[in-house]
Amino acid sequence: MLHGLTHDDNNRSHDESMRSRLANPPRRGAPRARKITFLPALAAMAGFSLLTTGCGERYLVFRPVGPVGQVEKDLIILSIILVLIVIIPVILLLWHIVWRYRDVPGNPAPYDPEWSESHVLEVIWWGIPIVIVGILGAFTVRDTFHLTKPPEKTAAPLTVQVTSLNWKWLFQYPDQKIATVNFCEIPVNRPIQFILSANGPMNSFWVPQLGGQEYAMPGMAMRLWLQANRAGVYYGHGANFTGRGFAHMAFHVIARPRTEFDAWVRQVRRRAPVLTKIGYQNLVHPGVVAPMSFSAYAPGIFETALLKESGMYMKRDLTILDKIHRRGGT
Amino acid sequence: MPTLLPHFPATFIVTGNPLIYGAEVSIVLATVGILFVLTYFKKWRWLWREWLTTVDHKKIAVMYLIAALLMFFRGGVDAMLMRTQLMQPNMHFLQAEHYNQIFTTHGTIMILFMAMPFIFAMFNIAVPLQIGARDVAFPYLNAVSFWLYFFAALLFNLSFVIGGSPDAGWVSYPPLAGLEFDPGPGENFYLLSLQITGIGSMATGINFMVTILKMRAPGMTLMRMPLFSWSVLASSILIIFAFPVLTVALALLLVDRLAGAHFFTMLQGGNPMMYVNLFWIWGHPEVYIVILPAFGIFSEVVSTFSGKRIFGYSSMVASLMTISVISYLLWVHHFYTMGAGPGVNSFFAVATMSVGIPTGVKVFNWLFTMYRGRIRLTVPMLWAIAFIPIFAIGGATGVMLAAAPADYQYHNSFFLIAHFHQVLIGGTVFGMLAGMYYWWPKMFGYMLNERIGRWAFWLFNGGFYVTFLPQYLLGLMGMTRRMYTYPADMGWNALNFISTIGAYVMGVGFIVLVLDVVYSIRYGERDVTGDPWNGRTLEWSLPSPAPHYNFARIPTVTSRDAWWTGKQARAKGDAPAPPEPLQPIHMPKNSGGPFILAVIFFIGGFGLVFNWYVLGLLALLGILVNLLLRSLDYDTDYYVPIEEIEHTEATLRRA
């Protein structure tokens, strides 16, 4: 028989436990000490790891540079606060209960083996999570709808077509008629409409400091609004596994003031080679490449890749493309 | 074109890596060793009669448990290899191909070949005993389930040395998992072994639902049923509705791969997003399938070791059932980023958050079961207590992930990895280990050593925090999952290093756990009472281990916690009713049918992996013949005579 619940003190009434308290003052037992020190140790470790990683500079999700990332960060902060309202009391209550009602001889805490119902308590803990979910749900719905629209309505958006290839990213600028591989330059303070697709396995396009990701899928054109309000070089990476070279699918988004961006476009147009159909086929071929720029690209690369595998499931997205074309033509 | 003679691919036996050579050698040595031991000690007949042909739920539970622990080891080794590779940036410990295979097999094994058999071990050992039944509703089918699982696991693990492991992730999304990007046999191993084990799981779901609904002892109304049995009922219902979807998804992808169809290829009208939806329509309920039984175990353990009735029983039942319904309405949260409209994402976001409500209620009810109890910190109780903070944090990050726009920043990052390991390890694994320590004496007749068990617990639990808390931070720093290597300048180095150290500590914890099992086989305290924990439910009314017919007389139940109330009444001096006269007991006969059926499934599956259609067709024929023979077999049951029952009872109870 282990740890007997068959000890006499188990079925003891409250009075008896009071008596035994007088006879037997509660012990502050050493055996539990390691449990108590566990939580601070954990906190210290978390703090240590924060310090060793440069005091938060590296937490890209918490360092947004544009309105989309900002909306997402605010929602994250809100959700953290709301869930802490539940988990802190739960953890404190757990420590308290386990400590107070542990089965040691002479424990004076009441023992009430038949007490198992309390409507008041149950209403409280069905109620509080419902309220929390209600609040978080409302903000979530608001932001979900909000993020499908351009971040700022004042500035005209810039469109960039993004294709995930094995294992590199191709960026095409239908308005500027230039293309880049594994890096993408954008102007600051202007909404960017990324149109995402893939010519290969499905990937996900993620630039944490600009904002959250969206899948890039073959035969689909997906829209993702992002914007940078501060110039800088921002890390991006594929987020959905695409095979052997996936770990090397990093790219940079370089945000510059408008004039510098225009100068960069002019420079690419002047200096860089042309992306021909054959050149594109070479890019589609699996492999890892260094960043590249192209002064022009064979027309219809993006659309052909999109449609070659049947566009029958994307009527809605074709209208997106139409709009792009119309604007590109004007 | 299919040929009559099998065509062996060049990579039939995997070569070129010391790890794999090592595995090949150890597989051969272990096989030879097992064959030798069985022959030397003349155990073949024993193995066949006692284990391979058994339909006894208690023996099937033992086999599930052994298999689950073995697979836990395999999946754990995969985890150690991955964490070693990620310990530092730009490591060259594993190549990309190997890393990809290892994370694929890690995920698949842990979910389908470790968690599933582990919960089934608990189903099998506890449910019939808790509800006062003599076996499950369909004992033969129960054996079929186990052997299908067993040979599916064998088939899946074989891929490591024959043909090559799957490498498209445990979710196996096309087009990456399609022929175009993944022509080797690895994906076929994945599809066929999951298909085979899926049939077994489906049958188990049906079996336990019927058992619980039809075979409860007289007087045990549903609302007097132990909460573990309730959780098994909820989990079984989920299995019955979720697994057919997986079967369809895998079958269509298999047809794509074997016969060149285009369900998920995009080309010619297919659509990979359909697979993603189907996969998660199964996949999300699946995580509740493996966690609800853990909730049930926590309810039993917390109540037993607090010496107190479970708090808010009706609430607990209601929340189990609510969770099982809501769990079908959540699958899109696995791909908010796949471009569904804001209306769809909003619906699934709010639905996902709302699953936190009944789950939160359960946590509070466990806390208040302990409140005013007398908490005995035994090893099962330690696992149950440690579960609460882990699950609170894991649940909280789950709610955070549920907020769709926030998820755009977490999706496929290490934040997600940390979250689901937190709920699956903190929930399912802790739950199953609690259940294992709790029911071990009932399964084997002796206790696991508490002292070694505590060591295993503290190592595993401590290592858990060290491993996974840094991963949340890595996710927020932009590290995505499934990267076999990462650059040194992202600031991820220290956290990855810490995480790897934590993983090693968990690995040591697992080894200590196994040591506990090995040590206790010889030195474990014998359980002569049948009720070592001062339990509350009917399984503790039986000797440990229980006789093969479980109950000599089926008990009549008059309340919840039937065994506990009976003990209380006897302690007060109420004389127990005089026992009714014994009746002959109707029991199922052992049969080799399930084992042979599963062997045929294995052979057919292996053939189809390599497109050997002739072998596949022969196996199909064999399966049909096996089923036909079973339907024509009328000699499937017998009666245990009264004298034998009297003899067995007298020996077991030493009375």
PDB file of N, CA, C and O in Angstrom, chain A residues 1 3 5 35 49 58 60-61 76 87 101 103 109 111-116 122 126 140 206 208 213 215 222 239-240 248 309 313, chain B residues 97 266 269 307-309 312 315 337-339 353 365 371-372 374-376 392 405 408-412 458 476 484 489 495 525 534:
ATOM      1  N   MET A   1       0.858  -1.214   0.000  1.00  0.00           N
ATOM      2  CA  MET A   1       0.000   0.000   0.000  1.00  0.00           C
ATOM      3  C   MET A   1       0.878   1.243   0.000  1.00  0.00           C
ATOM      4  O   MET A   1       1.736   1.417   0.852  1.00  0.00           O
ATOM      5  N   HIS A   3       1.462   5.392   0.096  1.00  0.00           N
ATOM      6  CA  HIS A   3       0.896   6.664   0.555  1.00  0.00           C
ATOM      7  C   HIS A   3      -0.543   6.531   1.015  1.00  0.00           C
ATOM      8  O   HIS A   3      -1.454   7.013   0.379  1.00  0.00           O
ATOM      9  N   LEU A   5      -4.152   6.439   1.754  1.00  0.00           N
ATOM     10  CA  LEU A   5      -5.311   7.265   2.052  1.00  0.00           C
ATOM     11  C   LEU A   5      -6.034   6.574   3.194  1.00  0.00           C
ATOM     12  O   LEU A   5      -7.033   7.041   3.704  1.00  0.00           O
ATOM     13  N   LYS A  35      10.136  22.359  -5.675  1.00  0.00           N
ATOM     14  CA  LYS A  35       9.010  22.767  -6.517  1.00  0.00           C
ATOM     15  C   LYS A  35       8.814  24.271  -6.471  1.00  0.00           C
ATOM     16  O   LYS A  35       8.485  24.885  -7.460  1.00  0.00           O
ATOM     17  N   SER A  49      17.428  34.216 -21.502  1.00  0.00           N
ATOM     18  CA  SER A  49      17.430  34.008 -22.946  1.00  0.00           C
ATOM     19  C   SER A  49      17.040  35.291 -23.681  1.00  0.00           C
ATOM     20  O   SER A  49      17.524  35.554 -24.774  1.00  0.00           O
ATOM     21  N   ARG A  58      15.593  41.518 -31.786  1.00  0.00           N
ATOM     22  CA  ARG A  58      15.490  40.399 -32.718  1.00  0.00           C
ATOM     23  C   ARG A  58      14.079  39.845 -32.824  1.00  0.00           C
ATOM     24  O   ARG A  58      13.840  38.955 -33.622  1.00  0.00           O
ATOM     25  N   LEU A  60      11.241  39.980 -34.339  1.00  0.00           N
ATOM     26  CA  LEU A  60      10.764  40.674 -35.530  1.00  0.00           C
ATOM     27  C   LEU A  60       9.269  40.949 -35.474  1.00  0.00           C
ATOM     28  O   LEU A  60       8.807  42.006 -35.898  1.00  0.00           O
ATOM     29  N   VAL A  61       8.512  39.993 -34.921  1.00  0.00           N
ATOM     30  CA  VAL A  61       7.064  40.169 -34.880  1.00  0.00           C
ATOM     31  C   VAL A  61       6.694  41.367 -33.999  1.00  0.00           C
ATOM     32  O   VAL A  61       5.691  42.043 -34.244  1.00  0.00           O
ATOM     33  N   ILE A  76      -1.878  40.798 -30.965  1.00  0.00           N
ATOM     34  CA  ILE A  76      -1.108  39.815 -30.188  1.00  0.00           C
ATOM     35  C   ILE A  76      -0.990  40.266 -28.733  1.00  0.00           C
ATOM     36  O   ILE A  76      -1.214  39.497 -27.799  1.00  0.00           O
ATOM     37  N   ILE A  87      -4.667  32.482 -17.057  1.00  0.00           N
ATOM     38  CA  ILE A  87      -3.637  31.505 -16.669  1.00  0.00           C
ATOM     39  C   ILE A  87      -2.902  31.884 -15.393  1.00  0.00           C
ATOM     40  O   ILE A  87      -2.490  31.007 -14.654  1.00  0.00           O
ATOM     41  N   TYR A 101      -3.487  21.464   0.556  1.00  0.00           N
ATOM     42  CA  TYR A 101      -4.248  20.234   0.798  1.00  0.00           C
ATOM     43  C   TYR A 101      -3.409  18.986   0.602  1.00  0.00           C
ATOM     44  O   TYR A 101      -3.938  17.915   0.379  1.00  0.00           O
ATOM     45  N   ASP A 103      -1.282  15.711   1.376  1.00  0.00           N
ATOM     46  CA  ASP A 103      -1.590  14.678   2.360  1.00  0.00           C
ATOM     47  C   ASP A 103      -0.390  14.429   3.238  1.00  0.00           C
ATOM     48  O   ASP A 103       0.415  13.540   2.977  1.00  0.00           O
ATOM     49  N   ALA A 109      -5.763  21.710   7.095  1.00  0.00           N
ATOM     50  CA  ALA A 109      -6.732  22.202   6.108  1.00  0.00           C
ATOM     51  C   ALA A 109      -7.948  21.292   6.105  1.00  0.00           C
ATOM     52  O   ALA A 109      -7.845  20.104   6.383  1.00  0.00           O
ATOM     53  N   TYR A 111     -10.942  18.861   5.088  1.00  0.00           N
ATOM     54  CA  TYR A 111     -11.051  17.757   4.130  1.00  0.00           C
ATOM     55  C   TYR A 111     -12.531  17.449   3.962  1.00  0.00           C
ATOM     56  O   TYR A 111     -13.218  17.136   4.925  1.00  0.00           O
ATOM     57  N   ASP A 112     -13.010  17.590   2.768  1.00  0.00           N
ATOM     58  CA  ASP A 112     -14.450  17.525   2.519  1.00  0.00           C
ATOM     59  C   ASP A 112     -14.703  16.617   1.318  1.00  0.00           C
ATOM     60  O   ASP A 112     -14.950  17.081   0.213  1.00  0.00           O
ATOM     61  N   PRO A 113     -14.608  15.297   1.506  1.00  0.00           N
ATOM     62  CA  PRO A 113     -14.547  14.383   0.355  1.00  0.00           C
ATOM     63  C   PRO A 113     -15.812  14.337  -0.472  1.00  0.00           C
ATOM     64  O   PRO A 113     -15.774  13.868  -1.602  1.00  0.00           O
ATOM     65  N   GLU A 114     -16.938  14.801   0.058  1.00  0.00           N
ATOM     66  CA  GLU A 114     -18.174  14.696  -0.714  1.00  0.00           C
ATOM     67  C   GLU A 114     -18.534  16.000  -1.427  1.00  0.00           C
ATOM     68  O   GLU A 114     -19.469  16.042  -2.212  1.00  0.00           O
ATOM     69  N   TRP A 115     -17.792  17.093  -1.140  1.00  0.00           N
ATOM     70  CA  TRP A 115     -18.145  18.395  -1.726  1.00  0.00           C
ATOM     71  C   TRP A 115     -17.781  18.402  -3.202  1.00  0.00           C
ATOM     72  O   TRP A 115     -16.619  18.308  -3.549  1.00  0.00           O
ATOM     73  N   SER A 116     -18.767  18.465  -4.081  1.00  0.00           N
ATOM     74  CA  SER A 116     -18.457  18.352  -5.489  1.00  0.00           C
ATOM     75  C   SER A 116     -19.344  19.197  -6.382  1.00  0.00           C
ATOM     76  O   SER A 116     -19.330  19.034  -7.595  1.00  0.00           O
ATOM     77  N   GLU A 122     -19.307  27.408 -10.732  1.00  0.00           N
ATOM     78  CA  GLU A 122     -19.360  26.951 -12.120  1.00  0.00           C
ATOM     79  C   GLU A 122     -19.802  28.061 -13.062  1.00  0.00           C
ATOM     80  O   GLU A 122     -19.306  28.169 -14.180  1.00  0.00           O
ATOM     81  N   TRP A 126     -17.590  29.234 -16.220  1.00  0.00           N
ATOM     82  CA  TRP A 126     -18.109  29.204 -17.595  1.00  0.00           C
ATOM     83  C   TRP A 126     -18.164  30.644 -18.107  1.00  0.00           C
ATOM     84  O   TRP A 126     -17.947  30.909 -19.280  1.00  0.00           O
ATOM     85  N   THR A 140     -10.712  40.296 -33.153  1.00  0.00           N
ATOM     86  CA  THR A 140     -10.191  39.436 -34.215  1.00  0.00           C
ATOM     87  C   THR A 140     -10.981  39.631 -35.502  1.00  0.00           C
ATOM     88  O   THR A 140     -10.407  39.795 -36.586  1.00  0.00           O
ATOM     89  N   TRP A 206       6.384  35.297 -46.161  1.00  0.00           N
ATOM     90  CA  TRP A 206       6.372  35.899 -44.823  1.00  0.00           C
ATOM     91  C   TRP A 206       7.498  36.909 -44.657  1.00  0.00           C
ATOM     92  O   TRP A 206       8.667  36.551 -44.790  1.00  0.00           O
ATOM     93  N   PRO A 208       8.156  39.127 -41.561  1.00  0.00           N
ATOM     94  CA  PRO A 208       7.574  39.401 -40.240  1.00  0.00           C
ATOM     95  C   PRO A 208       7.455  40.880 -39.891  1.00  0.00           C
ATOM     96  O   PRO A 208       6.454  41.299 -39.311  1.00  0.00           O
ATOM     97  N   GLN A 213       1.809  36.451 -42.977  1.00  0.00           N
ATOM     98  CA  GLN A 213       2.055  35.749 -44.226  1.00  0.00           C
ATOM     99  C   GLN A 213       0.776  35.333 -44.950  1.00  0.00           C
ATOM    100  O   GLN A 213      -0.321  35.417 -44.425  1.00  0.00           O
ATOM    101  N   TYR A 215      -0.284  32.144 -48.145  1.00  0.00           N
ATOM    102  CA  TYR A 215       0.241  31.057 -48.969  1.00  0.00           C
ATOM    103  C   TYR A 215       0.452  31.499 -50.408  1.00  0.00           C
ATOM    104  O   TYR A 215      -0.317  32.297 -50.936  1.00  0.00           O
ATOM    105  N   MET A 222      -3.039  34.961 -55.027  1.00  0.00           N
ATOM    106  CA  MET A 222      -3.539  35.397 -53.725  1.00  0.00           C
ATOM    107  C   MET A 222      -3.025  36.799 -53.476  1.00  0.00           C
ATOM    108  O   MET A 222      -1.920  37.144 -53.865  1.00  0.00           O
ATOM    109  N   ALA A 239       7.491  30.100 -45.563  1.00  0.00           N
ATOM    110  CA  ALA A 239       7.077  29.524 -44.291  1.00  0.00           C
ATOM    111  C   ALA A 239       6.401  28.180 -44.468  1.00  0.00           C
ATOM    112  O   ALA A 239       6.039  27.554 -43.489  1.00  0.00           O
ATOM    113  N   ASN A 240       6.220  27.749 -45.701  1.00  0.00           N
ATOM    114  CA  ASN A 240       5.632  26.426 -45.876  1.00  0.00           C
ATOM    115  C   ASN A 240       6.621  25.549 -46.629  1.00  0.00           C
ATOM    116  O   ASN A 240       7.068  25.896 -47.721  1.00  0.00           O
ATOM    117  N   HIS A 248      16.803  27.403 -47.590  1.00  0.00           N
ATOM    118  CA  HIS A 248      17.546  28.497 -48.225  1.00  0.00           C
ATOM    119  C   HIS A 248      16.634  29.494 -48.917  1.00  0.00           C
ATOM    120  O   HIS A 248      17.081  30.290 -49.727  1.00  0.00           O
ATOM    121  N   GLU A 309      -1.949  25.485 -65.256  1.00  0.00           N
ATOM    122  CA  GLU A 309      -2.501  24.389 -64.488  1.00  0.00           C
ATOM    123  C   GLU A 309      -3.959  24.631 -64.190  1.00  0.00           C
ATOM    124  O   GLU A 309      -4.437  24.311 -63.114  1.00  0.00           O
ATOM    125  N   TYR A 313     -10.489  27.188 -60.825  1.00  0.00           N
ATOM    126  CA  TYR A 313     -10.915  27.379 -59.445  1.00  0.00           C
ATOM    127  C   TYR A 313     -10.722  28.813 -58.990  1.00  0.00           C
ATOM    128  O   TYR A 313     -10.839  29.102 -57.819  1.00  0.00           O
TER     129      TYR A 313
ATOM    130  N   GLU B  97      18.019  16.178 -46.965  1.00  0.00           N
ATOM    131  CA  GLU B  97      17.114  15.047 -47.246  1.00  0.00           C
ATOM    132  C   GLU B  97      16.821  14.263 -45.967  1.00  0.00           C
ATOM    133  O   GLU B  97      15.693  13.867 -45.707  1.00  0.00           O
ATOM    134  N   MET B 266      -3.773  19.929 -59.441  1.00  0.00           N
ATOM    135  CA  MET B 266      -4.003  21.206 -60.104  1.00  0.00           C
ATOM    136  C   MET B 266      -4.125  20.989 -61.607  1.00  0.00           C
ATOM    137  O   MET B 266      -5.045  21.488 -62.233  1.00  0.00           O
ATOM    138  N   GLY B 269      -7.718  20.016 -63.575  1.00  0.00           N
ATOM    139  CA  GLY B 269      -8.903  20.189 -62.742  1.00  0.00           C
ATOM    140  C   GLY B 269      -8.791  19.709 -61.320  1.00  0.00           C
ATOM    141  O   GLY B 269      -9.757  19.766 -60.577  1.00  0.00           O
ATOM    142  N   GLY B 307      -8.677  11.984  -2.914  1.00  0.00           N
ATOM    143  CA  GLY B 307      -9.609  11.308  -2.014  1.00  0.00           C
ATOM    144  C   GLY B 307     -10.951  11.997  -1.996  1.00  0.00           C
ATOM    145  O   GLY B 307     -11.567  12.158  -0.944  1.00  0.00           O
ATOM    146  N   LYS B 308     -11.413  12.404  -3.172  1.00  0.00           N
ATOM    147  CA  LYS B 308     -12.578  13.292  -3.192  1.00  0.00           C
ATOM    148  C   LYS B 308     -13.349  13.045  -4.475  1.00  0.00           C
ATOM    149  O   LYS B 308     -12.771  12.670  -5.499  1.00  0.00           O
ATOM    150  N   ARG B 309     -14.663  13.245  -4.400  1.00  0.00           N
ATOM    151  CA  ARG B 309     -15.465  13.135  -5.628  1.00  0.00           C
ATOM    152  C   ARG B 309     -15.012  14.176  -6.642  1.00  0.00           C
ATOM    153  O   ARG B 309     -14.576  15.253  -6.267  1.00  0.00           O
ATOM    154  N   GLY B 312     -18.000  18.968 -10.067  1.00  0.00           N
ATOM    155  CA  GLY B 312     -18.772  19.363 -11.249  1.00  0.00           C
ATOM    156  C   GLY B 312     -18.833  18.281 -12.313  1.00  0.00           C
ATOM    157  O   GLY B 312     -18.540  18.515 -13.483  1.00  0.00           O
ATOM    158  N   SER B 315     -20.804  19.118 -15.408  1.00  0.00           N
ATOM    159  CA  SER B 315     -20.053  20.085 -16.204  1.00  0.00           C
ATOM    160  C   SER B 315     -18.948  19.401 -16.991  1.00  0.00           C
ATOM    161  O   SER B 315     -18.663  19.739 -18.143  1.00  0.00           O
ATOM    162  N   THR B 337      -4.008  31.187 -43.563  1.00  0.00           N
ATOM    163  CA  THR B 337      -3.169  31.893 -44.535  1.00  0.00           C
ATOM    164  C   THR B 337      -3.350  31.350 -45.936  1.00  0.00           C
ATOM    165  O   THR B 337      -2.599  31.697 -46.831  1.00  0.00           O
ATOM    166  N   MET B 338      -4.357  30.463 -46.136  1.00  0.00           N
ATOM    167  CA  MET B 338      -4.541  29.905 -47.472  1.00  0.00           C
ATOM    168  C   MET B 338      -5.515  30.751 -48.271  1.00  0.00           C
ATOM    169  O   MET B 338      -5.951  30.357 -49.355  1.00  0.00           O
ATOM    170  N   GLY B 339      -5.906  31.898 -47.732  1.00  0.00           N
ATOM    171  CA  GLY B 339      -6.631  32.850 -48.546  1.00  0.00           C
ATOM    172  C   GLY B 339      -8.137  32.733 -48.501  1.00  0.00           C
ATOM    173  O   GLY B 339      -8.820  33.265 -49.376  1.00  0.00           O
ATOM    174  N   MET B 353     -11.482  29.895 -30.640  1.00  0.00           N
ATOM    175  CA  MET B 353     -11.338  30.447 -29.286  1.00  0.00           C
ATOM    176  C   MET B 353     -12.353  29.814 -28.352  1.00  0.00           C
ATOM    177  O   MET B 353     -12.069  29.554 -27.184  1.00  0.00           O
ATOM    178  N   ASN B 365     -12.431  22.707 -12.802  1.00  0.00           N
ATOM    179  CA  ASN B 365     -13.039  21.596 -12.072  1.00  0.00           C
ATOM    180  C   ASN B 365     -11.989  20.668 -11.482  1.00  0.00           C
ATOM    181  O   ASN B 365     -12.167  20.147 -10.381  1.00  0.00           O
ATOM    182  N   TYR B 371      -9.245  20.916  -4.266  1.00  0.00           N
ATOM    183  CA  TYR B 371      -9.559  21.835  -3.179  1.00  0.00           C
ATOM    184  C   TYR B 371     -10.331  21.081  -2.087  1.00  0.00           C
ATOM    185  O   TYR B 371     -11.308  20.392  -2.381  1.00  0.00           O
ATOM    186  N   ARG B 372      -9.914  21.191  -0.864  1.00  0.00           N
ATOM    187  CA  ARG B 372     -10.484  20.460   0.262  1.00  0.00           C
ATOM    188  C   ARG B 372     -10.389  18.952   0.083  1.00  0.00           C
ATOM    189  O   ARG B 372     -11.254  18.207   0.529  1.00  0.00           O
ATOM    190  N   ARG B 374      -7.365  15.576  -0.013  1.00  0.00           N
ATOM    191  CA  ARG B 374      -6.084  15.235   0.607  1.00  0.00           C
ATOM    192  C   ARG B 374      -5.207  14.724  -0.515  1.00  0.00           C
ATOM    193  O   ARG B 374      -5.391  13.609  -0.986  1.00  0.00           O
ATOM    194  N   ILE B 375      -4.269  15.605  -0.942  1.00  0.00           N
ATOM    195  CA  ILE B 375      -3.550  15.322  -2.179  1.00  0.00           C
ATOM    196  C   ILE B 375      -2.336  14.447  -1.911  1.00  0.00           C
ATOM    197  O   ILE B 375      -1.415  14.855  -1.206  1.00  0.00           O
ATOM    198  N   ARG B 376      -2.366  13.244  -2.475  1.00  0.00           N
ATOM    199  CA  ARG B 376      -1.201  12.357  -2.372  1.00  0.00           C
ATOM    200  C   ARG B 376      -0.356  12.533  -3.622  1.00  0.00           C
ATOM    201  O   ARG B 376      -0.840  12.284  -4.726  1.00  0.00           O
ATOM    202  N   ALA B 392      -2.376  25.073 -19.339  1.00  0.00           N
ATOM    203  CA  ALA B 392      -2.892  26.439 -19.268  1.00  0.00           C
ATOM    204  C   ALA B 392      -2.118  27.329 -20.232  1.00  0.00           C
ATOM    205  O   ALA B 392      -2.711  28.118 -20.988  1.00  0.00           O
ATOM    206  N   PRO B 405      -5.705  37.165 -37.590  1.00  0.00           N
ATOM    207  CA  PRO B 405      -4.641  38.084 -38.035  1.00  0.00           C
ATOM    208  C   PRO B 405      -3.338  37.882 -37.266  1.00  0.00           C
ATOM    209  O   PRO B 405      -2.249  38.041 -37.828  1.00  0.00           O
ATOM    210  N   TYR B 408      -1.391  35.026 -38.759  1.00  0.00           N
ATOM    211  CA  TYR B 408      -0.583  35.298 -39.955  1.00  0.00           C
ATOM    212  C   TYR B 408       0.885  35.466 -39.559  1.00  0.00           C
ATOM    213  O   TYR B 408       1.784  35.243 -40.360  1.00  0.00           O
ATOM    214  N   GLN B 409       1.120  35.899 -38.311  1.00  0.00           N
ATOM    215  CA  GLN B 409       2.493  36.075 -37.841  1.00  0.00           C
ATOM    216  C   GLN B 409       3.069  34.831 -37.158  1.00  0.00           C
ATOM    217  O   GLN B 409       4.271  34.760 -36.928  1.00  0.00           O
ATOM    218  N   TYR B 410       2.181  33.881 -36.766  1.00  0.00           N
ATOM    219  CA  TYR B 410       2.712  32.692 -36.085  1.00  0.00           C
ATOM    220  C   TYR B 410       2.769  31.489 -37.010  1.00  0.00           C
ATOM    221  O   TYR B 410       3.458  30.514 -36.721  1.00  0.00           O
ATOM    222  N   HIS B 411       1.962  31.526 -38.061  1.00  0.00           N
ATOM    223  CA  HIS B 411       1.746  30.317 -38.834  1.00  0.00           C
ATOM    224  C   HIS B 411       3.071  29.696 -39.269  1.00  0.00           C
ATOM    225  O   HIS B 411       3.959  30.391 -39.754  1.00  0.00           O
ATOM    226  N   ASN B 412       3.164  28.348 -39.093  1.00  0.00           N
ATOM    227  CA  ASN B 412       4.355  27.605 -39.507  1.00  0.00           C
ATOM    228  C   ASN B 412       5.659  28.121 -38.900  1.00  0.00           C
ATOM    229  O   ASN B 412       6.727  27.830 -39.410  1.00  0.00           O
ATOM    230  N   TRP B 458      10.528  14.434 -13.041  1.00  0.00           N
ATOM    231  CA  TRP B 458      11.157  15.758 -12.920  1.00  0.00           C
ATOM    232  C   TRP B 458      12.059  16.057 -14.108  1.00  0.00           C
ATOM    233  O   TRP B 458      12.106  17.197 -14.586  1.00  0.00           O
ATOM    234  N   LEU B 476       8.660  34.072 -32.602  1.00  0.00           N
ATOM    235  CA  LEU B 476       8.471  35.521 -32.679  1.00  0.00           C
ATOM    236  C   LEU B 476       9.678  36.205 -33.315  1.00  0.00           C
ATOM    237  O   LEU B 476       9.596  37.340 -33.774  1.00  0.00           O
ATOM    238  N   TYR B 484      16.222  22.840 -42.082  1.00  0.00           N
ATOM    239  CA  TYR B 484      17.237  21.921 -41.554  1.00  0.00           C
ATOM    240  C   TYR B 484      18.459  22.677 -41.067  1.00  0.00           C
ATOM    241  O   TYR B 484      19.297  22.131 -40.363  1.00  0.00           O
ATOM    242  N   ASP B 489      23.312  34.750 -38.132  1.00  0.00           N
ATOM    243  CA  ASP B 489      23.182  36.174 -37.786  1.00  0.00           C
ATOM    244  C   ASP B 489      21.768  36.588 -37.423  1.00  0.00           C
ATOM    245  O   ASP B 489      21.447  37.769 -37.401  1.00  0.00           O
ATOM    246  N   LEU B 495      18.931  30.496 -28.186  1.00  0.00           N
ATOM    247  CA  LEU B 495      17.662  29.845 -27.865  1.00  0.00           C
ATOM    248  C   LEU B 495      17.610  28.432 -28.429  1.00  0.00           C
ATOM    249  O   LEU B 495      17.096  27.510 -27.792  1.00  0.00           O
ATOM    250  N   GLU B 525       6.880  -3.453  -6.205  1.00  0.00           N
ATOM    251  CA  GLU B 525       6.054  -3.959  -5.116  1.00  0.00           C
ATOM    252  C   GLU B 525       4.855  -4.691  -5.695  1.00  0.00           C
ATOM    253  O   GLU B 525       4.164  -4.170  -6.579  1.00  0.00           O
ATOM    254  N   ASN B 534      -6.240   2.999  -3.340  1.00  0.00           N
ATOM    255  CA  ASN B 534      -7.508   3.327  -2.702  1.00  0.00           C
ATOM    256  C   ASN B 534      -8.423   3.988  -3.736  1.00  0.00           C
ATOM    257  O   ASN B 534      -8.822   5.137  -3.597  1.00  0.00           O
TER     258      ASN B 534
END
